[in-house]
């Protein structure tokens, strides 16, 4: 059998947003029973059939790099993380739908990964707006995933999802909202599964 090609996707976001649970669900199609804090980085593999069902179909290993989410912005922590940002093919930005700050911090995470050689200048977010130009020439596919959907009262879901929808727009990315403790959200044929597959095809 021919060696499978590998691609590298970073999974970024604040501590506690559910990155490890998400990666486990994506790679093992199972709920992670007892997630623990990720120190440094952990890598899991998912197999993806690119252009499935067409003559160009090709199977890839997708390495999902779950990077520890300490938002400590000290230079040492950032430069330690920078080693994970080399040669990446895609980024999944993860935020907790019940935690507004984790959504706002996605700008910082994406800039840290995409501009790893440049210290961000100026204010990233002012009055809820930020310089969209920073992502204009980005060639790396991004996907925004909101977790803990089950923890939002039904009466508030619309309000929360409307608030977070602009994130995907800002990053020029698709958006998936789910509950990592329920594999049904990524069931084959569901709109989330289709978006995920489209993202991996772009990668």
PDB file of C-alpha atoms in Angstrom:
ATOM      1  CA  UNK A   1       0.000   0.000   0.000  1.00  0.00           C
ATOM      2  CA  UNK A   2       1.305   3.455  -0.910  1.00  0.00           C
ATOM      3  CA  UNK A   3       2.354   5.625   2.011  1.00  0.00           C
ATOM      4  CA  UNK A   4      -0.432   8.002   2.925  1.00  0.00           C
ATOM      5  CA  UNK A   5       0.228  11.710   2.690  1.00  0.00           C
ATOM      6  CA  UNK A   6       0.056  13.636   5.925  1.00  0.00           C
ATOM      7  CA  UNK A   7      -1.278  17.093   6.602  1.00  0.00           C
ATOM      8  CA  UNK A   8      -1.057  19.064   9.821  1.00  0.00           C
ATOM      9  CA  UNK A   9      -3.989  20.909  11.390  1.00  0.00           C
ATOM     10  CA  UNK A  10      -3.565  22.975  14.547  1.00  0.00           C
ATOM     11  CA  UNK A  11      -6.363  22.977  17.125  1.00  0.00           C
ATOM     12  CA  UNK A  12      -6.160  26.276  19.013  1.00  0.00           C
ATOM     13  CA  UNK A  13      -8.177  28.004  21.735  1.00  0.00           C
ATOM     14  CA  UNK A  14      -8.204  28.865  25.418  1.00  0.00           C
ATOM     15  CA  UNK A  15      -7.750  26.289  28.193  1.00  0.00           C
ATOM     16  CA  UNK A  16     -10.950  24.482  29.092  1.00  0.00           C
ATOM     17  CA  UNK A  17     -12.881  25.120  25.857  1.00  0.00           C
ATOM     18  CA  UNK A  18     -12.897  21.402  25.014  1.00  0.00           C
ATOM     19  CA  UNK A  19     -10.130  21.022  22.413  1.00  0.00           C
ATOM     20  CA  UNK A  20      -9.036  17.588  23.667  1.00  0.00           C
ATOM     21  CA  UNK A  21     -12.637  16.341  23.763  1.00  0.00           C
ATOM     22  CA  UNK A  22     -13.182  17.674  20.252  1.00  0.00           C
ATOM     23  CA  UNK A  23     -10.020  16.058  18.849  1.00  0.00           C
ATOM     24  CA  UNK A  24     -10.935  12.745  20.491  1.00  0.00           C
ATOM     25  CA  UNK A  25     -14.416  12.925  18.959  1.00  0.00           C
ATOM     26  CA  UNK A  26     -13.022  13.802  15.511  1.00  0.00           C
ATOM     27  CA  UNK A  27     -10.384  11.052  15.526  1.00  0.00           C
ATOM     28  CA  UNK A  28     -11.980   8.214  17.511  1.00  0.00           C
ATOM     29  CA  UNK A  29     -15.665   9.050  16.941  1.00  0.00           C
ATOM     30  CA  UNK A  30     -16.088   8.589  20.694  1.00  0.00           C
ATOM     31  CA  UNK A  31     -16.694  10.846  23.652  1.00  0.00           C
ATOM     32  CA  UNK A  32     -13.628  11.480  25.812  1.00  0.00           C
ATOM     33  CA  UNK A  33     -14.669  10.273  29.245  1.00  0.00           C
ATOM     34  CA  UNK A  34     -12.276  12.146  31.471  1.00  0.00           C
ATOM     35  CA  UNK A  35     -10.420  14.955  29.670  1.00  0.00           C
ATOM     36  CA  UNK A  36      -7.319  16.346  31.358  1.00  0.00           C
ATOM     37  CA  UNK A  37      -5.335  19.538  30.731  1.00  0.00           C
ATOM     38  CA  UNK A  38      -3.035  19.413  27.725  1.00  0.00           C
ATOM     39  CA  UNK A  39       0.516  20.390  28.549  1.00  0.00           C
ATOM     40  CA  UNK A  40       2.472  21.414  25.480  1.00  0.00           C
ATOM     41  CA  UNK A  41       0.791  19.599  22.633  1.00  0.00           C
ATOM     42  CA  UNK A  42      -0.839  16.259  21.897  1.00  0.00           C
ATOM     43  CA  UNK A  43      -1.314  14.822  18.410  1.00  0.00           C
ATOM     44  CA  UNK A  44      -4.054  12.511  17.177  1.00  0.00           C
ATOM     45  CA  UNK A  45      -4.690  11.175  13.668  1.00  0.00           C
ATOM     46  CA  UNK A  46      -7.817  11.125  11.529  1.00  0.00           C
ATOM     47  CA  UNK A  47      -7.993   9.486   8.112  1.00  0.00           C
ATOM     48  CA  UNK A  48      -9.701  11.591   5.443  1.00  0.00           C
ATOM     49  CA  UNK A  49     -10.658  10.656   1.888  1.00  0.00           C
ATOM     50  CA  UNK A  50     -10.019  13.754  -0.198  1.00  0.00           C
ATOM     51  CA  UNK A  51     -12.657  14.273  -2.912  1.00  0.00           C
ATOM     52  CA  UNK A  52     -14.394  11.115  -1.754  1.00  0.00           C
ATOM     53  CA  UNK A  53     -16.262   9.252  -4.475  1.00  0.00           C
ATOM     54  CA  UNK A  54     -14.482  10.943  -7.393  1.00  0.00           C
ATOM     55  CA  UNK A  55     -11.658   9.635  -9.616  1.00  0.00           C
ATOM     56  CA  UNK A  56      -9.249  12.011  -7.790  1.00  0.00           C
ATOM     57  CA  UNK A  57     -10.034  10.398  -4.444  1.00  0.00           C
ATOM     58  CA  UNK A  58      -6.953  10.156  -2.275  1.00  0.00           C
ATOM     59  CA  UNK A  59      -6.566   9.157   1.361  1.00  0.00           C
ATOM     60  CA  UNK A  60      -4.726  11.423   3.790  1.00  0.00           C
ATOM     61  CA  UNK A  61      -3.621  11.198   7.376  1.00  0.00           C
ATOM     62  CA  UNK A  62      -4.738  14.377   9.107  1.00  0.00           C
ATOM     63  CA  UNK A  63      -2.616  15.103  12.159  1.00  0.00           C
ATOM     64  CA  UNK A  64      -4.628  17.159  14.643  1.00  0.00           C
ATOM     65  CA  UNK A  65      -2.225  19.070  16.896  1.00  0.00           C
ATOM     66  CA  UNK A  66      -4.048  19.973  20.102  1.00  0.00           C
ATOM     67  CA  UNK A  67      -1.945  22.836  21.479  1.00  0.00           C
ATOM     68  CA  UNK A  68      -2.161  23.559  25.235  1.00  0.00           C
ATOM     69  CA  UNK A  69      -4.353  26.620  25.724  1.00  0.00           C
ATOM     70  CA  UNK A  70      -2.658  28.771  28.331  1.00  0.00           C
ATOM     71  CA  UNK A  71      -3.364  32.357  27.280  1.00  0.00           C
ATOM     72  CA  UNK A  72      -0.324  33.476  29.204  1.00  0.00           C
ATOM     73  CA  UNK A  73       1.107  35.907  26.700  1.00  0.00           C
ATOM     74  CA  UNK A  74       4.591  35.935  28.154  1.00  0.00           C
ATOM     75  CA  UNK A  75       7.211  35.641  25.476  1.00  0.00           C
ATOM     76  CA  UNK A  76       8.567  32.349  26.821  1.00  0.00           C
ATOM     77  CA  UNK A  77       5.179  30.594  26.615  1.00  0.00           C
ATOM     78  CA  UNK A  78       4.562  32.016  23.138  1.00  0.00           C
ATOM     79  CA  UNK A  79       7.990  31.089  21.828  1.00  0.00           C
ATOM     80  CA  UNK A  80       7.618  27.584  23.264  1.00  0.00           C
ATOM     81  CA  UNK A  81       4.288  27.241  21.432  1.00  0.00           C
ATOM     82  CA  UNK A  82       5.771  28.644  18.217  1.00  0.00           C
ATOM     83  CA  UNK A  83       7.568  25.330  17.576  1.00  0.00           C
ATOM     84  CA  UNK A  84       4.148  23.737  16.939  1.00  0.00           C
ATOM     85  CA  UNK A  85       3.210  26.359  14.335  1.00  0.00           C
ATOM     86  CA  UNK A  86       5.702  25.299  11.672  1.00  0.00           C
ATOM     87  CA  UNK A  87       4.532  23.788   8.392  1.00  0.00           C
ATOM     88  CA  UNK A  88       0.849  23.875   9.135  1.00  0.00           C
ATOM     89  CA  UNK A  89      -1.890  23.147   6.573  1.00  0.00           C
ATOM     90  CA  UNK A  90      -4.985  24.278   8.480  1.00  0.00           C
ATOM     91  CA  UNK A  91      -6.263  25.665  11.781  1.00  0.00           C
ATOM     92  CA  UNK A  92      -9.329  24.769  13.818  1.00  0.00           C
ATOM     93  CA  UNK A  93     -10.169  27.619  16.207  1.00  0.00           C
ATOM     94  CA  UNK A  94     -12.152  26.367  19.210  1.00  0.00           C
ATOM     95  CA  UNK A  95     -14.196  28.494  21.596  1.00  0.00           C
ATOM     96  CA  UNK A  96     -16.637  27.761  24.394  1.00  0.00           C
ATOM     97  CA  UNK A  97     -20.097  29.112  23.497  1.00  0.00           C
ATOM     98  CA  UNK A  98     -20.758  29.792  27.199  1.00  0.00           C
ATOM     99  CA  UNK A  99     -17.587  31.882  27.555  1.00  0.00           C
ATOM    100  CA  UNK A 100     -17.517  35.127  25.572  1.00  0.00           C
ATOM    101  CA  UNK A 101     -13.852  35.784  26.344  1.00  0.00           C
ATOM    102  CA  UNK A 102     -12.813  32.490  24.722  1.00  0.00           C
ATOM    103  CA  UNK A 103     -14.497  33.693  21.506  1.00  0.00           C
ATOM    104  CA  UNK A 104     -12.699  37.046  21.592  1.00  0.00           C
ATOM    105  CA  UNK A 105      -9.358  35.340  22.243  1.00  0.00           C
ATOM    106  CA  UNK A 106      -9.598  33.461  18.918  1.00  0.00           C
ATOM    107  CA  UNK A 107      -8.235  36.594  17.208  1.00  0.00           C
ATOM    108  CA  UNK A 108      -5.145  36.435  19.383  1.00  0.00           C
ATOM    109  CA  UNK A 109      -4.719  32.688  18.765  1.00  0.00           C
ATOM    110  CA  UNK A 110      -5.025  32.987  14.998  1.00  0.00           C
ATOM    111  CA  UNK A 111      -2.620  35.901  14.800  1.00  0.00           C
ATOM    112  CA  UNK A 112      -0.124  34.103  17.014  1.00  0.00           C
ATOM    113  CA  UNK A 113      -0.184  31.063  14.709  1.00  0.00           C
ATOM    114  CA  UNK A 114      -0.320  32.888  11.379  1.00  0.00           C
ATOM    115  CA  UNK A 115       2.110  35.715  12.141  1.00  0.00           C
ATOM    116  CA  UNK A 116       4.429  33.777  14.350  1.00  0.00           C
ATOM    117  CA  UNK A 117       7.391  35.875  13.233  1.00  0.00           C
ATOM    118  CA  UNK A 118       5.703  39.207  13.855  1.00  0.00           C
ATOM    119  CA  UNK A 119       4.559  40.576  17.175  1.00  0.00           C
ATOM    120  CA  UNK A 120       0.995  41.846  16.609  1.00  0.00           C
ATOM    121  CA  UNK A 121       1.004  45.628  16.481  1.00  0.00           C
ATOM    122  CA  UNK A 122      -1.711  47.876  17.790  1.00  0.00           C
ATOM    123  CA  UNK A 123      -4.985  46.829  19.298  1.00  0.00           C
ATOM    124  CA  UNK A 124      -6.488  43.691  17.815  1.00  0.00           C
ATOM    125  CA  UNK A 125     -10.063  44.298  18.829  1.00  0.00           C
ATOM    126  CA  UNK A 126     -11.474  47.808  19.286  1.00  0.00           C
ATOM    127  CA  UNK A 127     -15.171  48.346  19.902  1.00  0.00           C
ATOM    128  CA  UNK A 128     -15.821  44.760  18.862  1.00  0.00           C
ATOM    129  CA  UNK A 129     -14.134  45.400  15.525  1.00  0.00           C
ATOM    130  CA  UNK A 130     -10.661  44.512  14.364  1.00  0.00           C
ATOM    131  CA  UNK A 131      -8.501  44.813  11.309  1.00  0.00           C
ATOM    132  CA  UNK A 132      -9.965  42.251   8.918  1.00  0.00           C
ATOM    133  CA  UNK A 133      -7.066  42.911   6.560  1.00  0.00           C
ATOM    134  CA  UNK A 134      -4.891  40.775   8.822  1.00  0.00           C
ATOM    135  CA  UNK A 135      -6.659  37.709   7.408  1.00  0.00           C
ATOM    136  CA  UNK A 136      -7.175  38.959   3.848  1.00  0.00           C
ATOM    137  CA  UNK A 137      -4.165  37.213   2.344  1.00  0.00           C
ATOM    138  CA  UNK A 138      -4.269  34.158   4.585  1.00  0.00           C
ATOM    139  CA  UNK A 139      -3.928  31.013   2.465  1.00  0.00           C
ATOM    140  CA  UNK A 140      -4.360  28.586   5.366  1.00  0.00           C
ATOM    141  CA  UNK A 141      -7.896  27.180   5.722  1.00  0.00           C
ATOM    142  CA  UNK A 142      -9.588  28.018   9.029  1.00  0.00           C
ATOM    143  CA  UNK A 143     -12.572  26.405  10.729  1.00  0.00           C
ATOM    144  CA  UNK A 144     -14.339  27.898  13.771  1.00  0.00           C
ATOM    145  CA  UNK A 145     -15.895  25.422  16.224  1.00  0.00           C
ATOM    146  CA  UNK A 146     -18.062  26.427  19.173  1.00  0.00           C
ATOM    147  CA  UNK A 147     -18.342  23.824  21.949  1.00  0.00           C
ATOM    148  CA  UNK A 148     -20.677  23.220  24.913  1.00  0.00           C
ATOM    149  CA  UNK A 149     -23.817  23.958  22.891  1.00  0.00           C
ATOM    150  CA  UNK A 150     -25.693  21.703  25.319  1.00  0.00           C
ATOM    151  CA  UNK A 151     -24.908  24.096  28.188  1.00  0.00           C
ATOM    152  CA  UNK A 152     -26.787  27.047  26.694  1.00  0.00           C
ATOM    153  CA  UNK A 153     -30.452  27.287  27.728  1.00  0.00           C
ATOM    154  CA  UNK A 154     -32.675  26.875  24.669  1.00  0.00           C
ATOM    155  CA  UNK A 155     -34.127  30.355  25.215  1.00  0.00           C
ATOM    156  CA  UNK A 156     -30.643  31.874  24.813  1.00  0.00           C
ATOM    157  CA  UNK A 157     -29.305  29.738  21.937  1.00  0.00           C
ATOM    158  CA  UNK A 158     -30.343  32.135  19.170  1.00  0.00           C
ATOM    159  CA  UNK A 159     -28.791  35.096  20.930  1.00  0.00           C
ATOM    160  CA  UNK A 160     -25.482  33.280  21.547  1.00  0.00           C
ATOM    161  CA  UNK A 161     -25.248  31.807  18.033  1.00  0.00           C
ATOM    162  CA  UNK A 162     -26.002  35.197  16.481  1.00  0.00           C
ATOM    163  CA  UNK A 163     -23.222  36.712  18.592  1.00  0.00           C
ATOM    164  CA  UNK A 164     -20.665  34.109  17.525  1.00  0.00           C
ATOM    165  CA  UNK A 165     -21.647  33.976  13.837  1.00  0.00           C
ATOM    166  CA  UNK A 166     -19.514  37.042  13.095  1.00  0.00           C
ATOM    167  CA  UNK A 167     -16.397  35.113  14.113  1.00  0.00           C
ATOM    168  CA  UNK A 168     -16.646  32.780  11.138  1.00  0.00           C
ATOM    169  CA  UNK A 169     -17.286  35.791   8.897  1.00  0.00           C
ATOM    170  CA  UNK A 170     -14.249  37.634  10.256  1.00  0.00           C
ATOM    171  CA  UNK A 171     -12.010  34.626   9.680  1.00  0.00           C
ATOM    172  CA  UNK A 172     -13.614  33.845   6.318  1.00  0.00           C
ATOM    173  CA  UNK A 173     -14.254  30.362   7.719  1.00  0.00           C
ATOM    174  CA  UNK A 174     -17.110  27.943   8.168  1.00  0.00           C
ATOM    175  CA  UNK A 175     -18.588  27.510  11.607  1.00  0.00           C
ATOM    176  CA  UNK A 176     -19.695  24.404  13.489  1.00  0.00           C
ATOM    177  CA  UNK A 177     -21.392  24.500  16.896  1.00  0.00           C
ATOM    178  CA  UNK A 178     -21.672  21.266  18.846  1.00  0.00           C
ATOM    179  CA  UNK A 179     -21.606  19.383  22.102  1.00  0.00           C
ATOM    180  CA  UNK A 180     -18.442  17.225  22.309  1.00  0.00           C
ATOM    181  CA  UNK A 181     -20.251  14.728  24.544  1.00  0.00           C
ATOM    182  CA  UNK A 182     -22.662  13.796  21.753  1.00  0.00           C
ATOM    183  CA  UNK A 183     -21.301  12.151  18.557  1.00  0.00           C
ATOM    184  CA  UNK A 184     -24.674  12.831  16.885  1.00  0.00           C
ATOM    185  CA  UNK A 185     -23.480  16.383  16.085  1.00  0.00           C
ATOM    186  CA  UNK A 186     -20.931  14.943  13.635  1.00  0.00           C
ATOM    187  CA  UNK A 187     -23.055  12.078  12.318  1.00  0.00           C
ATOM    188  CA  UNK A 188     -22.360  11.120   8.696  1.00  0.00           C
ATOM    189  CA  UNK A 189     -24.421  13.198   6.305  1.00  0.00           C
ATOM    190  CA  UNK A 190     -25.190  15.915   8.883  1.00  0.00           C
ATOM    191  CA  UNK A 191     -24.480  19.520   7.869  1.00  0.00           C
ATOM    192  CA  UNK A 192     -21.641  19.614  10.434  1.00  0.00           C
ATOM    193  CA  UNK A 193     -20.035  16.493   8.931  1.00  0.00           C
ATOM    194  CA  UNK A 194     -20.289  18.061   5.466  1.00  0.00           C
ATOM    195  CA  UNK A 195     -18.665  21.316   6.667  1.00  0.00           C
ATOM    196  CA  UNK A 196     -15.911  19.332   8.373  1.00  0.00           C
ATOM    197  CA  UNK A 197     -15.246  17.293   5.243  1.00  0.00           C
ATOM    198  CA  UNK A 198     -15.170  20.470   3.126  1.00  0.00           C
ATOM    199  CA  UNK A 199     -12.637  21.999   5.516  1.00  0.00           C
ATOM    200  CA  UNK A 200     -10.421  18.898   5.374  1.00  0.00           C
ATOM    201  CA  UNK A 201     -10.673  18.930   1.549  1.00  0.00           C
ATOM    202  CA  UNK A 202      -9.403  22.536   1.549  1.00  0.00           C
ATOM    203  CA  UNK A 203      -6.571  21.549   3.870  1.00  0.00           C
TER     204      UNK A 203
END
